[in-house]
């Protein structure tokens, strides 16, 4: 009985959990509510993934209404891994938050903080579960609004400015998206993805659709921080509370990438030309710019959180590049990197969060020799850093393998060389961190750093361990990613003329 | 019957497990220096026994394999010993014993800091070398190649001085950069065109790719394996001389540069296949690049006054012998290349041991300050002389063997450029090694006889003896080298 309603439960569990946490008004109770809700969500997502892998896509009609009128939730090989990832990272971030909020959040706001985390999760999961373009807009706004709050709850005053900056940009993005959806509705008369795809061949004048595509892609690109629309991200990640940064970095941009893939492959067709260049070529150019420009920017950051944020922009470039390569290996690489990057960046932000809580700084020059006083957190940061480079034995290597393989199979050796060349920039920014934290004489702050509690380190270590595990035995993520790639490419028959 | 005590799979697993456990034990025993060094020695001896056992099996024809992890469909991390890998394994395991004994004398004699880091990273580097030498496919080789780069970075920067950190940055960026930008695409390209990464005797690329593309692919491998220090990617090696001598020995003899030339030789023999390279002529260009490196590096060595710098450029030059022989791609040439890996390892470690011994006893680092040093440190400089003769390629030393085969191969292939390079470089080698020996023994001594600590003298005497023994009893490496090409 419950199994039949899983597609909607995966969204409702965190949504109602958030409501309960808000009503509880009690920090400890809110934590347990959040933990139970997020674990239940993870169980639902895992069950859904199992069902999809075994029996193909699941369609769920809200209230039993026909998709033409009502809202359809559709879980398939593309969305199932995203749901699983978001739900899993939600659990990790909430476990981590238990201790980090005591330092980073004013006590009266802790219950609200958990509420916002759960509502943000509900929004992100809804974006992945829903098969309705407008319903996705609603969830996009739910996740964005809760994200602004999460960022603004940071103790640093600059967090307010960062949240405000993101609020403006995010609102513009959402507006673009909803205008695009409106145009799409005008052309096709439906909001359901499946029906849109069915009706597209009947459209005689594609001009409105081209406008719809432009608005939708730009709207999503803002949310996923696609270069050059990434300016909001570094501040938001740097000044948000540590657990919020870990959650956002590993889920929010990833869901947006998923949405981009959905629209480009299933609706608009990625190989279609707009003017002289194809969508894929444009996306490839922007991805390469992201990989190089953001990595270069990362090299010159002093605040490790900001450095990791710029690295995120670059790593998102890898993911969108994989989509732009648009063959099976490339898209598999993109989906693999969605998952692998979430794990490694989650571990990195959690590790630097633990260091920030203990040593009181995330500035590189003040953390010299921190590896000696906080070996576990520094070790997790090291593992995550090696994965960002793509050292073999870490999950980052596997993603890169598929991306480069995709480039070579597409007959573009130059692209393969560019992909690996940009990871040398990662050697530079990761190398700087590692040199300072391990090889310098300890600075004052490093010597005064206190040991951090296990509840902070446990989720950090689990993510770091998974980063290595999926670097040595990647069977599970590769299976998820390649099913997603096959599903996307299977429907990518160029829906538009 | 293979005459092995352990099963082949067990030997392969132990070859990785022993150095890995050693690293953990060394870290755990950080506060007990004597026990810590005992752990290194016990592990080195245990590994040596395991490797000898494996060698017995390989000589009897066994080729054990072991899958460590299944990464993804079509990609696995697996070991599969072959004669060339066995040769490298045996060299590294043997020299770990010698280097451990020497290190104890050197590190304590010079009161070096961060000795736990040194022994632990050294053990991890041996772990990586074992995995690399025994790798059954390109992916596994690449994995351990990168672990080797990363684990030796803390060793190159062991002094933590500004100069050491700079050298470390050059070291890591060159090695990791080249391997990422060139070696990794080469491997993935190989996978894309052949659908496999498993090493196979005779190679597996024949007919799958055109001669020009094959030449490009070979170039990606050769420069991607920057540990082989083929010019222009050789600068990291002289820079890394800032590290303590046992680290230099690791870089030059035991593991790092050997991992580079091993990778190239392995790829030539077991990925491209020498017959394929012969028929396509895809490796002809490499003879010239390697030949240039041999001569140019020798000239730099000739003008270097710093002893370790001279030795470093000598290494750059000697490595390219191996690369040039691989590029000639005849059975005789690759046999010579394999033998030269062994010969250069044992002779170069002797030279570095001697240089470190002179430094420890007298704090002399310049060639110009070595007048009469042979009269004061007779054991050390006698060993140095043997190592130098081997570098020049004179009997009765190991260096003669490989050169003999390579010269024969170059002549047999009527490649007069290669013949000329070998002859000219032999003269140059003599020109930069003999004056050191002359100074050391012919100039008057300016002090009493005083050798380095006993552990160091024992180690360098042993490797010098090994240099001569390898000439007198070349049976085992020769059999392995022949088995590599199936003659």
Tab-separated table of N, CA, C and O in Angstrom, chain B residues 358-454:
chain	number	residue	atom	x	y	z
B	358	UNK	N	80.150	10.155	1.614
B	358	UNK	CA	81.127	11.246	1.625
B	358	UNK	C	80.537	12.467	2.329
B	358	UNK	O	81.189	13.128	3.137
B	359	UNK	N	79.252	12.718	2.066
B	359	UNK	CA	78.602	13.876	2.688
B	359	UNK	C	78.501	13.687	4.195
B	359	UNK	O	78.786	14.597	4.982
B	360	UNK	N	78.128	12.471	4.611
B	360	UNK	CA	77.942	12.226	6.041
B	360	UNK	C	79.274	12.341	6.792
B	360	UNK	O	79.352	12.949	7.858
B	361	UNK	N	80.312	11.778	6.188
B	361	UNK	CA	81.592	11.767	6.900
B	361	UNK	C	82.285	13.124	6.809
B	361	UNK	O	82.881	13.594	7.771
B	362	UNK	N	82.244	13.766	5.647
B	362	UNK	CA	83.078	14.949	5.420
B	362	UNK	C	82.273	16.188	5.042
B	362	UNK	O	82.845	17.269	4.885
B	363	UNK	N	80.982	16.050	4.843
B	363	UNK	CA	80.139	17.155	4.385
B	363	UNK	C	80.648	17.768	3.092
B	363	UNK	O	80.559	18.980	2.886
B	364	UNK	N	81.192	16.924	2.245
B	364	UNK	CA	81.659	17.365	0.934
B	364	UNK	C	80.555	17.099	-0.085
B	364	UNK	O	79.989	16.011	-0.115
B	365	UNK	N	80.207	18.107	-0.892
B	365	UNK	CA	79.201	17.902	-1.929
B	365	UNK	C	79.734	18.248	-3.308
B	365	UNK	O	79.099	17.938	-4.308
B	366	UNK	N	80.874	18.923	-3.365
B	366	UNK	CA	81.404	19.371	-4.660
B	366	UNK	C	82.476	18.405	-5.159
B	366	UNK	O	83.297	17.915	-4.369
B	367	UNK	N	82.479	18.212	-6.466
B	367	UNK	CA	83.509	17.373	-7.063
B	367	UNK	C	84.878	17.990	-6.803
B	367	UNK	O	85.850	17.296	-6.481
B	368	UNK	N	84.953	19.324	-6.888
B	368	UNK	CA	86.245	19.998	-6.760
B	368	UNK	C	86.824	19.877	-5.354
B	368	UNK	O	87.995	20.179	-5.144
B	369	UNK	N	85.992	19.449	-4.397
B	369	UNK	CA	86.494	19.335	-3.025
B	369	UNK	C	86.811	17.891	-2.663
B	369	UNK	O	87.026	17.567	-1.494
B	370	UNK	N	86.834	17.018	-3.673
B	370	UNK	CA	86.995	15.597	-3.361
B	370	UNK	C	88.433	15.117	-3.464
B	370	UNK	O	88.686	13.914	-3.506
B	371	UNK	N	89.387	16.062	-3.495
B	371	UNK	CA	90.781	15.658	-3.625
B	371	UNK	C	91.192	14.715	-2.496
B	371	UNK	O	90.996	15.021	-1.327
B	372	UNK	N	91.720	13.598	-2.876
B	372	UNK	CA	92.262	12.673	-1.898
B	372	UNK	C	91.239	11.945	-1.055
B	372	UNK	O	91.595	11.224	-0.120
B	373	UNK	N	89.967	12.110	-1.381
B	373	UNK	CA	88.940	11.520	-0.525
B	373	UNK	C	89.008	9.990	-0.570
B	373	UNK	O	88.657	9.311	0.388
B	374	UNK	N	89.508	9.459	-1.677
B	374	UNK	CA	89.599	8.005	-1.811
B	374	UNK	C	90.615	7.409	-0.855
B	374	UNK	O	90.482	6.257	-0.436
B	375	UNK	N	91.615	8.173	-0.521
B	375	UNK	CA	92.614	7.652	0.420
B	375	UNK	C	92.062	7.643	1.829
B	375	UNK	O	92.490	6.864	2.671
B	376	UNK	N	91.094	8.533	2.092
B	376	UNK	CA	90.552	8.629	3.443
B	376	UNK	C	89.332	7.734	3.600
B	376	UNK	O	89.032	7.297	4.705
B	377	UNK	N	88.603	7.522	2.517
B	377	UNK	CA	87.408	6.666	2.591
B	377	UNK	C	87.530	5.590	1.522
B	377	UNK	O	86.805	5.588	0.526
B	378	UNK	N	88.455	4.651	1.727
B	378	UNK	CA	88.758	3.692	0.648
B	378	UNK	C	87.561	2.828	0.266
B	378	UNK	O	87.339	2.573	-0.919
B	379	UNK	N	86.778	2.356	1.227
B	379	UNK	CA	85.642	1.491	0.897
B	379	UNK	C	84.628	2.252	0.043
B	379	UNK	O	84.161	1.777	-0.978
B	380	UNK	N	84.317	3.443	0.541
B	380	UNK	CA	83.315	4.243	-0.155
B	380	UNK	C	83.737	4.513	-1.592
B	380	UNK	O	82.959	4.321	-2.540
B	381	UNK	N	84.979	4.953	-1.758
B	381	UNK	CA	85.370	5.368	-3.099
B	381	UNK	C	85.669	4.175	-3.994
B	381	UNK	O	85.568	4.267	-5.211
B	382	UNK	N	86.015	3.051	-3.408
B	382	UNK	CA	86.158	1.846	-4.233
B	382	UNK	C	84.794	1.468	-4.813
B	382	UNK	O	84.665	1.140	-6.004
B	383	UNK	N	83.794	1.530	-3.967
B	383	UNK	CA	82.442	1.240	-4.444
B	383	UNK	C	82.036	2.252	-5.502
B	383	UNK	O	81.438	1.898	-6.532
B	384	UNK	N	82.353	3.511	-5.266
B	384	UNK	CA	82.031	4.548	-6.238
B	384	UNK	C	82.666	4.230	-7.582
B	384	UNK	O	82.040	4.366	-8.643
B	385	UNK	N	83.922	3.770	-7.539
B	385	UNK	CA	84.629	3.443	-8.783
B	385	UNK	C	83.913	2.338	-9.540
B	385	UNK	O	83.737	2.419	-10.760
B	386	UNK	N	83.479	1.333	-8.800
B	386	UNK	CA	82.771	0.224	-9.467
B	386	UNK	C	81.478	0.744	-10.111
B	386	UNK	O	81.168	0.438	-11.269
B	387	UNK	N	80.755	1.570	-9.362
B	387	UNK	CA	79.521	2.140	-9.910
B	387	UNK	C	79.803	2.962	-11.155
B	387	UNK	O	79.078	2.879	-12.159
B	388	UNK	N	80.877	3.749	-11.107
B	388	UNK	CA	81.206	4.611	-12.244
B	388	UNK	C	81.590	3.780	-13.465
B	388	UNK	O	81.180	4.078	-14.591
B	389	UNK	N	82.362	2.726	-13.238
B	389	UNK	CA	82.739	1.860	-14.367
B	389	UNK	C	81.493	1.267	-15.007
B	389	UNK	O	81.400	1.136	-16.236
B	390	UNK	N	80.540	0.934	-14.179
B	390	UNK	CA	79.302	0.353	-14.690
B	390	UNK	C	78.533	1.380	-15.514
B	390	UNK	O	77.921	1.051	-16.537
B	391	UNK	N	78.561	2.641	-15.068
B	391	UNK	CA	77.897	3.701	-15.835
B	391	UNK	C	78.556	3.865	-17.203
B	391	UNK	O	77.887	4.089	-18.215
B	392	UNK	N	79.884	3.762	-17.205
B	392	UNK	CA	80.580	3.892	-18.493
B	392	UNK	C	80.297	2.668	-19.357
B	392	UNK	O	80.242	2.756	-20.581
B	393	UNK	N	80.085	1.544	-18.674
B	393	UNK	CA	79.750	0.327	-19.401
B	393	UNK	C	80.934	-0.583	-19.614
B	393	UNK	O	81.019	-1.293	-20.618
B	394	UNK	N	81.882	-0.544	-18.659
B	394	UNK	CA	83.077	-1.364	-18.802
B	394	UNK	C	82.922	-2.660	-18.018
B	394	UNK	O	82.343	-2.670	-16.939
B	395	UNK	N	83.443	-3.774	-18.541
B	395	UNK	CA	83.491	-4.982	-17.736
B	395	UNK	C	84.532	-4.785	-16.632
B	395	UNK	O	85.454	-3.979	-16.826
B	396	UNK	N	84.461	-5.440	-15.517
B	396	UNK	CA	83.512	-6.494	-15.172
B	396	UNK	C	82.322	-5.951	-14.384
B	396	UNK	O	82.099	-6.373	-13.263
B	397	UNK	N	81.576	-5.049	-14.937
B	397	UNK	CA	80.438	-4.508	-14.190
B	397	UNK	C	79.152	-4.704	-14.978
B	397	UNK	O	79.169	-4.916	-16.195
B	398	UNK	N	78.049	-4.560	-14.257
B	398	UNK	CA	76.737	-4.860	-14.821
B	398	UNK	C	76.416	-3.983	-16.032
B	398	UNK	O	75.746	-4.417	-16.965
B	399	UNK	N	76.915	-2.740	-16.008
B	399	UNK	CA	76.565	-1.812	-17.067
B	399	UNK	C	76.993	-2.280	-18.451
B	399	UNK	O	76.405	-1.878	-19.456
B	400	UNK	N	78.004	-3.141	-18.468
B	400	UNK	CA	78.499	-3.641	-19.747
B	400	UNK	C	77.440	-4.442	-20.493
B	400	UNK	O	77.292	-4.327	-21.709
B	401	UNK	N	76.687	-5.233	-19.705
B	401	UNK	CA	75.740	-6.182	-20.314
B	401	UNK	C	74.709	-5.496	-21.196
B	401	UNK	O	74.578	-5.787	-22.390
B	402	UNK	N	73.989	-4.579	-20.561
B	402	UNK	CA	72.904	-3.928	-21.285
B	402	UNK	C	73.439	-3.199	-22.499
B	402	UNK	O	72.872	-3.270	-23.596
B	403	UNK	N	74.570	-2.498	-22.294
B	403	UNK	CA	75.125	-1.728	-23.402
B	403	UNK	C	75.528	-2.638	-24.551
B	403	UNK	O	75.376	-2.300	-25.715
B	404	UNK	N	76.073	-3.778	-24.204
B	404	UNK	CA	76.508	-4.736	-25.220
B	404	UNK	C	75.325	-5.147	-26.096
B	404	UNK	O	75.400	-5.118	-27.327
B	405	UNK	N	74.225	-5.495	-25.441
B	405	UNK	CA	73.032	-5.880	-26.191
B	405	UNK	C	72.500	-4.714	-27.026
B	405	UNK	O	72.126	-4.880	-28.177
B	406	UNK	N	72.486	-3.531	-26.410
B	406	UNK	CA	71.910	-2.387	-27.123
B	406	UNK	C	72.756	-2.014	-28.319
B	406	UNK	O	72.243	-1.700	-29.396
B	407	UNK	N	74.072	-2.062	-28.114
B	407	UNK	CA	74.967	-1.736	-29.238
B	407	UNK	C	74.782	-2.756	-30.354
B	407	UNK	O	74.683	-2.406	-31.534
B	408	UNK	N	74.693	-4.022	-29.953
B	408	UNK	CA	74.477	-5.073	-30.937
B	408	UNK	C	73.170	-4.874	-31.692
B	408	UNK	O	73.102	-5.027	-32.917
B	409	UNK	N	72.137	-4.483	-30.938
B	409	UNK	CA	70.825	-4.296	-31.557
B	409	UNK	C	70.851	-3.121	-32.517
B	409	UNK	O	70.303	-3.189	-33.623
B	410	UNK	N	71.512	-2.030	-32.092
B	410	UNK	CA	71.574	-0.849	-32.954
B	410	UNK	C	72.337	-1.161	-34.222
B	410	UNK	O	71.940	-0.778	-35.331
B	411	UNK	N	73.447	-1.892	-34.071
B	411	UNK	CA	74.231	-2.280	-35.249
B	411	UNK	C	73.440	-3.227	-36.130
B	411	UNK	O	73.386	-3.078	-37.351
B	412	UNK	N	72.766	-4.190	-35.479
B	412	UNK	CA	71.996	-5.164	-36.233
B	412	UNK	C	70.877	-4.525	-37.025
B	412	UNK	O	70.541	-4.956	-38.128
B	413	UNK	N	70.296	-3.458	-36.452
B	413	UNK	CA	69.217	-2.762	-37.140
B	413	UNK	C	69.774	-1.725	-38.111
B	413	UNK	O	69.014	-0.990	-38.733
B	414	UNK	N	71.102	-1.668	-38.190
B	414	UNK	CA	71.777	-0.682	-39.051
B	414	UNK	C	71.324	0.733	-38.736
B	414	UNK	O	71.202	1.574	-39.612
B	415	UNK	N	71.068	0.981	-37.450
B	415	UNK	CA	70.686	2.324	-37.024
B	415	UNK	C	71.958	3.023	-36.547
B	415	UNK	O	72.334	2.969	-35.375
B	416	UNK	N	72.658	3.659	-37.482
B	416	UNK	CA	73.994	4.200	-37.162
B	416	UNK	C	73.897	5.403	-36.246
B	416	UNK	O	74.827	5.710	-35.522
B	417	UNK	N	72.742	6.065	-36.233
B	417	UNK	CA	72.551	7.156	-35.267
B	417	UNK	C	72.650	6.611	-33.851
B	417	UNK	O	73.393	7.132	-33.008
B	418	UNK	N	71.921	5.519	-33.594
B	418	UNK	CA	71.933	4.929	-32.251
B	418	UNK	C	73.325	4.424	-31.889
B	418	UNK	O	73.799	4.601	-30.768
B	419	UNK	N	73.989	3.809	-32.857
B	419	UNK	CA	75.350	3.328	-32.595
B	419	UNK	C	76.248	4.495	-32.212
B	419	UNK	O	76.986	4.438	-31.214
B	420	UNK	N	76.145	5.566	-32.983
B	420	UNK	CA	76.969	6.742	-32.702
B	420	UNK	C	76.679	7.310	-31.329
B	420	UNK	O	77.600	7.654	-30.578
B	421	UNK	N	75.395	7.385	-30.982
B	421	UNK	CA	75.016	7.933	-29.669
B	421	UNK	C	75.641	7.113	-28.556
B	421	UNK	O	76.213	7.655	-27.603
B	422	UNK	N	75.557	5.789	-28.687
B	422	UNK	CA	76.086	4.939	-27.608
B	422	UNK	C	77.588	5.138	-27.472
B	422	UNK	O	78.130	5.268	-26.368
B	423	UNK	N	78.294	5.226	-28.604
B	423	UNK	CA	79.749	5.374	-28.539
B	423	UNK	C	80.128	6.738	-27.965
B	423	UNK	O	80.943	6.842	-27.036
B	424	UNK	N	79.510	7.788	-28.486
B	424	UNK	CA	79.847	9.130	-28.008
B	424	UNK	C	79.533	9.264	-26.523
B	424	UNK	O	80.319	9.811	-25.748
B	425	UNK	N	78.395	8.750	-26.124
B	425	UNK	CA	78.019	8.931	-24.724
B	425	UNK	C	78.915	8.130	-23.808
B	425	UNK	O	79.160	8.530	-22.674
B	426	UNK	N	79.411	7.009	-24.289
B	426	UNK	CA	80.357	6.246	-23.464
B	426	UNK	C	81.603	7.082	-23.189
B	426	UNK	O	82.108	7.135	-22.064
B	427	UNK	N	82.082	7.766	-24.227
B	427	UNK	CA	83.245	8.645	-24.049
B	427	UNK	C	82.911	9.745	-23.046
B	427	UNK	O	83.701	10.057	-22.141
B	428	UNK	N	81.704	10.330	-23.201
B	428	UNK	CA	81.321	11.416	-22.297
B	428	UNK	C	81.190	10.907	-20.853
B	428	UNK	O	81.620	11.570	-19.911
B	429	UNK	N	80.594	9.719	-20.702
B	429	UNK	CA	80.476	9.147	-19.359
B	429	UNK	C	81.854	9.031	-18.713
B	429	UNK	O	82.040	9.382	-17.551
B	430	UNK	N	82.784	8.532	-19.479
B	430	UNK	CA	84.143	8.400	-18.956
B	430	UNK	C	84.694	9.770	-18.589
B	430	UNK	O	85.349	9.942	-17.561
B	431	UNK	N	84.366	10.756	-19.417
B	431	UNK	CA	84.931	12.095	-19.201
B	431	UNK	C	84.389	12.736	-17.942
B	431	UNK	O	85.048	13.589	-17.348
B	432	UNK	N	83.174	12.388	-17.509
B	432	UNK	CA	82.729	13.029	-16.273
B	432	UNK	C	82.854	12.144	-15.038
B	432	UNK	O	82.702	12.624	-13.932
B	433	UNK	N	83.140	10.857	-15.218
B	433	UNK	CA	83.332	10.037	-14.018
B	433	UNK	C	84.805	9.842	-13.664
B	433	UNK	O	85.175	9.858	-12.490
B	434	UNK	N	85.664	9.652	-14.689
B	434	UNK	CA	87.056	9.314	-14.378
B	434	UNK	C	87.781	10.419	-13.612
B	434	UNK	O	88.555	10.126	-12.704
B	435	UNK	N	87.528	11.734	-13.942
B	435	UNK	CA	88.234	12.759	-13.158
B	435	UNK	C	87.920	12.694	-11.666
B	435	UNK	O	88.784	12.991	-10.838
B	436	UNK	N	86.680	12.281	-11.323
B	436	UNK	CA	86.337	12.179	-9.900
B	436	UNK	C	87.214	11.114	-9.249
B	436	UNK	O	87.799	11.311	-8.184
B	437	UNK	N	87.311	9.990	-9.943
B	437	UNK	CA	88.090	8.877	-9.390
B	437	UNK	C	89.573	9.272	-9.307
B	437	UNK	O	90.257	8.996	-8.310
B	438	UNK	N	90.028	9.987	-10.334
B	438	UNK	CA	91.416	10.445	-10.347
B	438	UNK	C	91.703	11.345	-9.149
B	438	UNK	O	92.636	11.125	-8.386
B	439	UNK	N	90.842	12.346	-8.971
B	439	UNK	CA	90.996	13.249	-7.822
B	439	UNK	C	91.013	12.475	-6.506
B	439	UNK	O	91.821	12.735	-5.613
B	440	UNK	N	90.066	11.555	-6.400
B	440	UNK	CA	89.860	10.875	-5.122
B	440	UNK	C	91.076	10.048	-4.724
B	440	UNK	O	91.420	9.977	-3.556
B	441	UNK	N	91.708	9.425	-5.727
B	441	UNK	CA	92.779	8.498	-5.352
B	441	UNK	C	94.172	9.061	-5.604
B	441	UNK	O	95.121	8.686	-4.934
B	442	UNK	N	94.326	9.974	-6.579
B	442	UNK	CA	95.670	10.403	-6.953
B	442	UNK	C	96.108	11.650	-6.200
B	442	UNK	O	97.274	11.840	-5.925
B	443	UNK	N	95.152	12.527	-5.866
B	443	UNK	CA	95.538	13.739	-5.140
B	443	UNK	C	95.829	13.373	-3.685
B	443	UNK	O	95.254	12.432	-3.156
B	444	UNK	N	96.681	14.137	-3.032
B	444	UNK	CA	97.014	13.806	-1.637
B	444	UNK	C	95.812	14.012	-0.718
B	444	UNK	O	94.994	14.901	-0.932
B	445	UNK	N	95.751	13.174	0.297
B	445	UNK	CA	94.670	13.285	1.280
B	445	UNK	C	94.951	14.444	2.228
B	445	UNK	O	96.107	14.740	2.522
B	446	UNK	N	93.901	15.098	2.703
B	446	UNK	CA	94.107	16.200	3.641
B	446	UNK	C	93.493	15.888	4.996
B	446	UNK	O	92.871	16.726	5.630
B	447	UNK	N	93.619	14.662	5.433
B	447	UNK	CA	93.097	14.309	6.747
B	447	UNK	C	93.276	12.824	6.986
B	447	UNK	O	93.737	12.097	6.094
B	448	UNK	N	92.876	12.342	8.159
B	448	UNK	CA	93.039	10.933	8.493
B	448	UNK	C	91.989	10.067	7.805
B	448	UNK	O	91.003	10.581	7.279
B	449	UNK	N	92.203	8.769	7.823
B	449	UNK	CA	91.212	7.826	7.293
B	449	UNK	C	89.987	7.838	8.208
B	449	UNK	O	90.112	7.682	9.422
B	450	UNK	N	88.816	8.110	7.626
B	450	UNK	CA	87.603	8.109	8.450
B	450	UNK	C	86.415	7.761	7.577
B	450	UNK	O	85.974	8.572	6.758
B	451	UNK	N	85.924	6.550	7.731
B	451	UNK	CA	84.788	6.110	6.918
B	451	UNK	C	83.465	6.602	7.517
B	451	UNK	O	83.419	7.068	8.664
B	452	UNK	N	82.431	6.474	6.747
B	452	UNK	CA	81.076	6.795	7.208
B	452	UNK	C	80.620	5.723	8.196
B	452	UNK	O	81.314	4.717	8.376
B	453	UNK	N	79.444	5.903	8.845
B	453	UNK	CA	78.939	4.878	9.776
B	453	UNK	C	78.872	3.502	9.131
B	453	UNK	O	78.661	3.374	7.916
B	454	UNK	N	79.031	2.486	9.954
B	454	UNK	CA	79.169	1.114	9.470
B	454	UNK	C	77.999	0.689	8.582
B	454	UNK	O	78.201	0.080	7.525
